[in-house]
Coordinates of C-alpha atoms in Angstrom, one line a residue:
M1 CA 125.7 -11.3 -6.7
E2 CA 122.4 -9.9 -4.6
E3 CA 121.7 -13.1 -3.2
I4 CA 125.3 -14.4 -2.1
S5 CA 125.6 -11.1 -0.4
Y6 CA 122.5 -11.8 1.1
H7 CA 123.7 -14.9 2.8
H8 CA 127.8 -13.1 3.6
R9 CA 125.7 -10.5 5.6
H10 CA 123.6 -12.8 7.5
R11 CA 126.8 -15.2 8.2
V12 CA 127.6 -12.9 10.6
T13 CA 126.2 -13.2 14.5
S14 CA 125.7 -10.5 16.6
S15 CA 129.2 -12.5 18.7
Q16 CA 131.0 -11.5 15.9
V17 CA 129.5 -8.2 15.6
I18 CA 130.2 -7.5 19.1
I19 CA 134.5 -8.9 19.1
L20 CA 134.4 -6.6 15.7
G21 CA 133.0 -3.4 17.1
F22 CA 135.1 -3.2 20.2
A23 CA 138.6 -4.5 18.1
G24 CA 137.8 -1.8 15.1
V25 CA 137.3 1.1 18.0
I26 CA 140.5 -0.1 19.7
L27 CA 142.6 0.4 16.5
F28 CA 140.9 3.2 15.4
G29 CA 141.3 4.8 19.1
A30 CA 145.5 3.3 19.3
L31 CA 145.5 5.2 15.4
L32 CA 144.4 8.5 17.8
L33 CA 146.5 8.4 20.2
M34 CA 149.8 7.8 17.9
L35 CA 149.5 11.0 17.1
P36 CA 151.9 13.9 18.3
V37 CA 148.5 15.8 19.9
S38 CA 147.8 13.3 21.7
S39 CA 151.0 13.2 23.8
R40 CA 152.5 16.3 25.7
S41 CA 156.1 16.0 24.0
G42 CA 154.4 16.3 20.9
E43 CA 156.2 13.0 19.2
T44 CA 154.8 10.2 17.7
T45 CA 154.0 7.1 20.6
P46 CA 154.8 4.2 19.1
F47 CA 152.0 1.6 17.9
I48 CA 152.4 -1.0 20.8
E49 CA 151.7 1.8 23.1
A50 CA 149.6 2.9 22.0
L51 CA 146.8 0.2 21.0
F52 CA 147.9 -1.3 24.4
T53 CA 146.6 2.1 26.1
S54 CA 143.7 2.1 23.8
T55 CA 142.9 -1.3 24.4
S56 CA 143.3 -1.2 28.4
A57 CA 140.5 1.9 27.6
V58 CA 138.1 0.3 26.0
C59 CA 139.0 -2.8 27.8
V60 CA 137.6 -0.7 30.8
T61 CA 140.7 -2.2 32.3
G62 CA 143.4 0.7 33.5
L63 CA 146.4 -0.5 33.2
V64 CA 149.3 1.3 31.5
V65 CA 152.2 1.3 29.6
H66 CA 152.6 5.8 31.0
D67 CA 150.8 7.7 33.7
T68 CA 147.8 9.6 32.1
A69 CA 148.3 12.3 33.5
T70 CA 152.5 13.3 32.9
Y71 CA 152.3 11.2 29.6
W72 CA 149.1 12.5 27.1
S73 CA 148.0 15.6 26.8
V74 CA 144.3 16.9 27.3
F75 CA 143.5 16.0 24.1
G76 CA 145.1 12.1 24.5
Q77 CA 143.6 12.5 27.7
G78 CA 140.2 13.3 25.7
V79 CA 140.5 10.2 23.3
I80 CA 141.3 7.9 26.5
L81 CA 137.9 8.8 28.4
A82 CA 135.9 8.6 25.2
L83 CA 137.1 4.8 25.1
I84 CA 136.6 4.3 28.5
Q85 CA 133.1 5.8 28.0
I86 CA 132.1 3.5 24.9
G87 CA 133.8 0.6 26.1
G88 CA 131.6 0.9 29.5
M89 CA 128.4 1.6 27.8
G90 CA 129.5 -1.4 25.1
V91 CA 129.4 -0.6 21.6
V92 CA 126.7 -1.6 20.8
T93 CA 125.2 0.0 22.9
V94 CA 126.8 3.5 21.4
A95 CA 125.7 2.0 18.2
V96 CA 122.5 1.5 18.9
T97 CA 121.5 4.9 20.4
V98 CA 123.1 7.0 18.0
A99 CA 120.7 4.9 15.7
I100 CA 118.0 6.3 18.4
V101 CA 118.8 9.8 17.6
S102 CA 119.5 9.8 14.2
G103 CA 116.0 8.4 14.1
R104 CA 117.3 4.8 12.3
K105 CA 114.8 1.8 12.6
I106 CA 116.4 -0.2 14.7
S107 CA 116.6 -4.4 12.5
L108 CA 115.5 -7.2 14.6
M109 CA 119.1 -8.0 13.8
Q110 CA 120.6 -5.1 16.1
R111 CA 117.8 -5.7 19.5
S112 CA 119.6 -9.9 18.8
T113 CA 123.3 -8.3 19.1
M114 CA 121.7 -5.7 21.8
Q115 CA 120.3 -8.6 23.8
E116 CA 123.7 -10.2 23.6
A117 CA 125.6 -7.6 24.7
I118 CA 123.2 -5.8 28.0
S119 CA 123.0 -9.5 28.6
A120 CA 118.7 -9.2 27.9
P121 CA 116.9 -12.1 29.0
S122 CA 114.6 -11.4 25.6
L123 CA 114.1 -9.6 23.1
G124 CA 110.6 -7.1 24.0
G125 CA 111.8 -3.9 25.6
I126 CA 115.9 -4.5 24.8
V127 CA 114.8 -0.4 22.7
R128 CA 112.9 1.0 25.9
L129 CA 116.1 -0.6 28.7
T130 CA 118.9 0.6 26.4
G131 CA 117.3 4.4 26.4
F132 CA 117.0 4.0 29.8
I133 CA 120.7 2.7 30.3
V134 CA 122.4 5.9 28.7
K135 CA 120.4 8.4 30.8
A136 CA 120.6 6.8 33.8
A137 CA 124.6 6.3 32.8
F138 CA 125.5 9.9 32.2
L139 CA 122.9 10.8 35.2
I140 CA 124.8 8.7 37.4
E141 CA 128.2 9.9 35.6
L142 CA 127.3 13.7 36.6
A143 CA 126.3 13.3 39.7
G144 CA 129.6 11.8 40.7
A145 CA 131.0 14.4 38.8
V146 CA 129.5 17.7 40.9
V147 CA 130.3 15.3 44.0
M148 CA 133.8 15.1 43.8
L149 CA 133.9 18.3 41.9
P150 CA 134.7 21.0 45.2
V151 CA 137.7 18.6 46.3
F152 CA 139.3 18.6 43.2
C153 CA 138.2 22.5 42.4
R154 CA 140.3 23.2 45.8
D155 CA 143.5 21.2 44.3
F156 CA 143.5 22.0 41.4
G157 CA 142.5 25.4 40.3
I158 CA 139.8 25.3 36.9
K159 CA 141.4 22.0 36.3
G160 CA 139.2 20.7 38.8
I161 CA 136.7 20.8 36.5
W162 CA 138.3 17.9 34.2
M163 CA 139.9 16.1 37.0
A164 CA 136.2 15.4 38.6
F165 CA 134.1 14.7 35.3
F166 CA 137.3 12.2 33.8
H167 CA 137.0 10.1 37.6
S168 CA 133.9 9.8 37.8
V169 CA 133.1 8.4 34.1
S170 CA 136.4 6.3 34.6
A171 CA 134.7 4.8 38.1
F172 CA 131.0 4.2 37.2
C173 CA 132.8 2.4 33.8
N174 CA 135.6 0.8 35.8
A175 CA 138.3 1.9 34.4
G176 CA 141.2 2.6 36.9
F177 CA 142.4 5.9 34.9
D178 CA 143.5 9.0 37.2
L179 CA 144.9 11.8 36.4
M180 CA 147.6 12.1 39.7
G181 CA 150.4 11.1 38.1
G182 CA 151.0 14.8 39.2
R183 CA 151.0 14.3 42.7
G184 CA 153.2 10.9 41.4
N185 CA 153.7 8.4 39.2
Y186 CA 151.0 6.0 38.4
S187 CA 150.0 6.8 42.3
S188 CA 145.7 6.8 41.5
L189 CA 143.7 7.6 44.5
T190 CA 146.5 7.2 48.0
T191 CA 146.7 10.7 48.5
Y192 CA 142.9 10.6 48.5
N193 CA 142.7 7.6 50.8
T194 CA 142.1 9.9 54.4
N195 CA 139.1 11.9 52.0
P196 CA 135.6 10.8 52.8
V197 CA 134.2 12.1 49.9
I198 CA 136.4 11.1 47.7
N199 CA 136.5 7.7 48.7
I200 CA 132.7 7.5 49.3
T201 CA 132.0 9.0 45.8
V202 CA 133.8 6.6 43.9
M203 CA 133.5 3.5 45.6
L204 CA 129.2 4.3 45.0
L205 CA 130.4 4.7 41.2
I206 CA 132.0 1.5 40.7
I207 CA 129.6 -0.5 42.6
V208 CA 126.8 1.3 40.8
G209 CA 128.0 0.0 37.2
G210 CA 129.5 -2.5 38.5
I211 CA 125.7 -5.1 39.4
G212 CA 124.5 -4.5 35.9
F213 CA 122.1 -2.7 33.9
L214 CA 119.2 -5.0 34.2
T215 CA 119.7 -4.7 38.0
W216 CA 119.2 -1.3 38.3
D217 CA 116.4 -1.5 36.0
D218 CA 114.6 -4.2 38.4
I219 CA 115.6 -1.7 41.1
R220 CA 113.7 1.0 39.4
R221 CA 110.9 -1.4 38.5
N222 CA 109.7 -2.9 41.9
R223 CA 112.3 -0.5 43.7
W224 CA 113.5 -1.5 47.1
H225 CA 110.7 -4.7 47.6
F226 CA 114.1 -7.2 46.5
R227 CA 111.3 -10.3 46.9
R228 CA 109.6 -9.2 43.8
Y229 CA 113.3 -9.0 41.9
R230 CA 114.3 -12.2 39.7
M231 CA 116.1 -14.5 40.8
Q232 CA 119.2 -12.9 38.7
S233 CA 119.6 -9.5 40.4
K234 CA 118.6 -10.9 44.1
V235 CA 121.9 -13.2 43.1
I236 CA 124.0 -10.2 41.8
L237 CA 123.0 -7.8 45.2
S238 CA 123.7 -10.7 47.5
A239 CA 126.5 -11.7 45.5
T240 CA 128.2 -8.2 45.5
A241 CA 126.8 -7.6 50.0
V242 CA 129.4 -10.8 50.2
L243 CA 132.1 -10.2 48.0
L244 CA 132.2 -6.0 49.6
V245 CA 131.7 -7.1 53.4
V246 CA 134.3 -10.3 54.0
P247 CA 136.9 -9.0 52.5
A248 CA 136.9 -6.0 53.3
V249 CA 136.6 -7.4 57.5
Y250 CA 140.2 -9.0 56.1
F251 CA 142.4 -5.8 55.1
Y252 CA 140.6 -3.9 58.5
F253 CA 141.7 -6.8 61.1
F254 CA 145.2 -8.3 58.8
E255 CA 146.1 -5.2 56.4
F256 CA 145.9 -1.6 58.1
R257 CA 145.7 -2.6 61.7
N258 CA 148.4 -0.5 61.9
Y259 CA 146.9 2.9 60.9
P260 CA 143.9 5.6 62.3
F261 CA 140.8 4.2 63.0
N262 CA 138.9 6.6 60.0
E263 CA 141.5 6.1 57.6
R264 CA 141.0 2.2 58.0
I265 CA 138.1 2.0 57.4
L266 CA 138.5 3.7 54.5
M267 CA 141.5 2.3 52.8
S268 CA 139.5 -1.2 54.1
A269 CA 136.6 -0.6 52.0
F270 CA 137.9 1.3 48.9
Q271 CA 140.5 -2.8 48.3
S272 CA 137.3 -4.1 48.3
V273 CA 135.3 -2.0 46.5
T274 CA 138.2 -1.6 43.4
P275 CA 139.2 -5.0 42.6
R276 CA 135.3 -5.6 41.9
T277 CA 136.8 -4.3 39.0
A278 CA 137.7 -1.0 38.9
G279 CA 141.6 -0.5 39.1
F280 CA 141.3 2.6 41.8
N281 CA 144.0 1.6 45.0
T282 CA 144.3 4.4 47.8
A283 CA 147.1 2.3 49.8
D284 CA 150.2 0.7 47.9
L285 CA 149.5 -2.5 46.9
N286 CA 153.3 -3.6 47.3
C287 CA 152.9 -3.1 50.6
M288 CA 150.2 -6.0 51.8
S289 CA 151.0 -9.4 52.4
E290 CA 150.9 -11.8 50.3
A291 CA 147.4 -13.1 51.6
G292 CA 146.1 -9.7 51.3
Q293 CA 147.3 -10.1 47.1
T294 CA 146.6 -13.4 47.1
I295 CA 142.7 -12.2 48.1
I296 CA 142.5 -9.0 45.9
T297 CA 143.7 -11.3 42.8
T298 CA 140.9 -13.7 43.7
L299 CA 138.0 -10.7 43.3
M300 CA 140.0 -9.4 40.0
L301 CA 139.3 -13.2 38.8
I302 CA 135.7 -12.8 39.4
G303 CA 134.6 -9.5 39.5
G304 CA 131.4 -7.8 38.3
S305 CA 128.0 -7.8 37.3
P306 CA 127.0 -9.6 33.8
G307 CA 125.4 -6.5 31.6
S308 CA 127.3 -4.2 33.5
T309 CA 130.3 -1.7 33.0
A310 CA 132.7 -4.7 35.7
G311 CA 134.7 -7.9 33.9
G312 CA 135.9 -11.0 35.4
I313 CA 133.5 -14.2 35.3
K314 CA 131.3 -12.7 36.6
T315 CA 129.3 -12.7 40.2
T316 CA 126.4 -14.8 39.2
T317 CA 129.1 -17.8 37.5
L318 CA 130.5 -18.8 40.9
V319 CA 126.8 -18.2 42.9
V320 CA 125.8 -21.0 40.8
L321 CA 129.2 -23.0 40.1
F322 CA 128.3 -22.6 44.4
A323 CA 124.1 -23.3 43.8
E324 CA 125.8 -26.6 42.0
A325 CA 128.0 -28.0 44.4
I326 CA 125.6 -27.3 47.2
S327 CA 123.7 -30.0 45.0
V328 CA 125.5 -32.0 44.3
F329 CA 126.8 -32.6 48.4
C330 CA 123.3 -32.9 49.4
R331 CA 122.4 -35.9 46.2
R332 CA 119.7 -32.6 44.7
Q333 CA 118.8 -33.0 41.0
E334 CA 119.9 -30.3 40.3
A335 CA 120.4 -26.4 41.4
S336 CA 118.4 -23.9 43.1
C337 CA 118.4 -20.4 43.9
F338 CA 115.9 -18.3 45.5
G339 CA 112.9 -21.4 45.8
R340 CA 114.4 -21.5 42.2
R341 CA 116.2 -23.8 40.2
I342 CA 118.9 -22.8 38.3
E343 CA 118.6 -24.3 34.4
S344 CA 121.6 -26.6 33.3
D345 CA 122.8 -24.8 30.6
A346 CA 123.9 -22.4 33.1
V347 CA 126.1 -24.8 34.9
R348 CA 127.4 -25.8 32.0
Q349 CA 128.1 -22.2 31.0
A350 CA 129.0 -21.3 34.3
A351 CA 131.5 -24.2 34.6
T352 CA 133.1 -23.9 30.7
V353 CA 133.6 -19.8 31.9
L354 CA 135.7 -20.5 34.8
L355 CA 137.7 -23.4 33.1
L356 CA 139.1 -20.7 29.9
Y357 CA 139.4 -17.7 32.9
I358 CA 141.2 -20.1 35.1
T359 CA 143.2 -21.1 31.8
L360 CA 144.5 -18.1 30.4
F361 CA 145.1 -16.3 33.0
L362 CA 146.7 -19.4 35.0
T363 CA 149.4 -19.6 30.9
G364 CA 149.3 -15.3 30.9
G365 CA 151.1 -15.2 34.4
L366 CA 153.0 -18.0 33.4
L367 CA 154.1 -16.9 30.0
I368 CA 155.4 -13.5 31.6
S369 CA 157.1 -14.7 34.6
I370 CA 159.0 -16.7 32.3
S371 CA 159.4 -14.2 29.5
E372 CA 161.2 -11.1 32.2
H373 CA 162.2 -13.4 34.5
L374 CA 160.2 -12.5 37.1
P375 CA 159.1 -14.5 40.4
I376 CA 155.5 -15.7 39.6
Q377 CA 153.0 -14.2 42.1
P378 CA 152.8 -10.3 40.6
C379 CA 152.6 -11.5 37.5
L380 CA 149.8 -13.9 38.2
F381 CA 149.1 -10.3 39.9
E382 CA 149.2 -8.4 36.2
S383 CA 147.8 -11.4 34.1
A384 CA 144.0 -11.5 36.8
S385 CA 144.6 -7.8 36.5
A386 CA 144.0 -7.8 32.8
I387 CA 142.2 -10.6 32.5
G388 CA 139.1 -9.4 35.1
T389 CA 139.9 -6.0 33.1
V390 CA 140.4 -4.1 37.0
G391 CA 143.8 -2.6 35.9
L392 CA 145.4 -2.6 39.1
S393 CA 149.2 -2.7 39.2
L394 CA 152.1 -3.9 41.4
G395 CA 154.0 -1.9 39.2
L396 CA 155.5 -4.7 36.6
T397 CA 153.3 -2.9 33.5
P398 CA 155.4 -0.1 32.4
N399 CA 159.1 -1.8 32.9
L400 CA 157.3 -5.0 30.5
G401 CA 158.3 -6.4 26.9
Q402 CA 157.0 -5.8 24.1
F403 CA 155.9 -10.0 24.4
S404 CA 154.3 -9.5 27.5
R405 CA 152.7 -6.6 26.4
I406 CA 150.8 -8.2 23.6
I407 CA 149.6 -11.2 26.3
L408 CA 147.9 -8.3 28.4
I409 CA 146.0 -6.7 25.9
G410 CA 145.0 -10.1 24.5
L411 CA 143.7 -10.9 27.7
M412 CA 142.4 -7.6 28.5
F413 CA 140.0 -8.0 25.0
F414 CA 138.9 -11.6 26.2
G415 CA 138.1 -11.1 29.8
R416 CA 136.2 -7.6 28.1
V417 CA 134.1 -9.2 25.3
G418 CA 133.2 -12.0 27.8
G419 CA 134.9 -15.6 27.4
L420 CA 131.1 -17.7 25.8
T421 CA 131.3 -14.6 22.8
L422 CA 134.8 -15.4 21.3
V423 CA 133.7 -19.7 21.8
F424 CA 130.2 -18.5 20.0
A425 CA 131.5 -15.9 17.8
A426 CA 134.5 -18.9 16.5
L427 CA 131.9 -21.5 16.1
A428 CA 129.9 -19.9 14.5
T429 CA 130.0 -22.2 11.2
G430 CA 131.3 -25.4 13.8
N431 CA 130.0 -28.6 13.4
K432 CA 126.2 -28.3 15.2
S433 CA 125.8 -31.6 15.0
N434 CA 122.7 -32.7 17.7
A435 CA 123.8 -36.4 17.1
K436 CA 124.3 -38.6 20.0
L437 CA 127.1 -40.7 21.2
P438 CA 126.9 -43.5 22.2
K439 CA 127.0 -43.0 26.9
E440 CA 130.1 -44.5 28.9
K441 CA 130.6 -43.1 32.5
I442 CA 133.5 -41.6 34.3
T443 CA 134.4 -42.1 37.7
I444 CA 134.7 -37.5 38.8
G445 CA 137.2 -36.9 42.5

């Protein structure tokens, strides 16, 4: 019996541990949110609505079926904030941190799972890196709350303390949950669209949370000596800069040209940052043109960077595919970036991730459109928001039926745990034969 138990225990892969961890936290959070004490009315929240909210919080998405400020009690909001923190840091990161604090020895299996969870290049120094991640995250969130505290205390009194901490954690974890419902349901940060303190602080928290833990570590080790960074950090920082500047320029000249200069700059910058994958907004997205909404949809699908609090296909995936395309155009044998070759496995994985996300994005949008009898574009917008774990919405989500909500739950879960993690977990016990089949050419393009 002991031998059977041993082998059974070791069949569980790191990918499966990550998935089961997220699923367990989501279910537990849903049960807590169903309690009467979690809602302002004191009534029990239906399971599917509690599950949707818990999934959105743990998967740091921000799509909601109830306004967070007006529907949930302080206890319910506290549960949501805890779920956001766990989801943003990663279930495995939190579990390993608890083990470290309690003085328990970290096993090789736990180290391997942690490595996969934060996309670390090796097992070496993984415990030290975990400690750095946790300390840095709490310090950044605390700093963000302190900066926003005067503004929120001025507007909400003593309640402003809770508002500052809630929005700081939500922004850093790229969650997009807000407590502005008292100024209008689902209004997000639109009432602060001219406030530079809130705008700049939230943008910085989103960007820092979305560039990835390993990039932080690179910056900490090498300061601002860009040439010393790993290729991955160079790719992430360069791609992030381009994806922030180019959309902001478009929004400035074409979407917000009727606003005053200062407001125009803040709104353009904020709407460029938030689809990566935070979910806050300072502008009415329904008033944007279809071109603007399409650009936001694209940014939501791209998302942030690996090993971060953000979702999406990730900046590195996009850059690897572009590098491979350039190598094909230039008739080179291998893709390269920043003077380094990109391994073929990375190209294959990037293509697989893109195909998975695009397929689920289109399928989810089409199913919602068909089941709800709605135009396809807003349905694709909500689908991209869910699978990119963003949380931006054109107002459809609160009015969707249960079938559509289940679709969004599935998309949010897939987007948070990652496409390859799900595939590896599902195929962990599959056929691993390396036998080579006969080769035959196929025409491409």
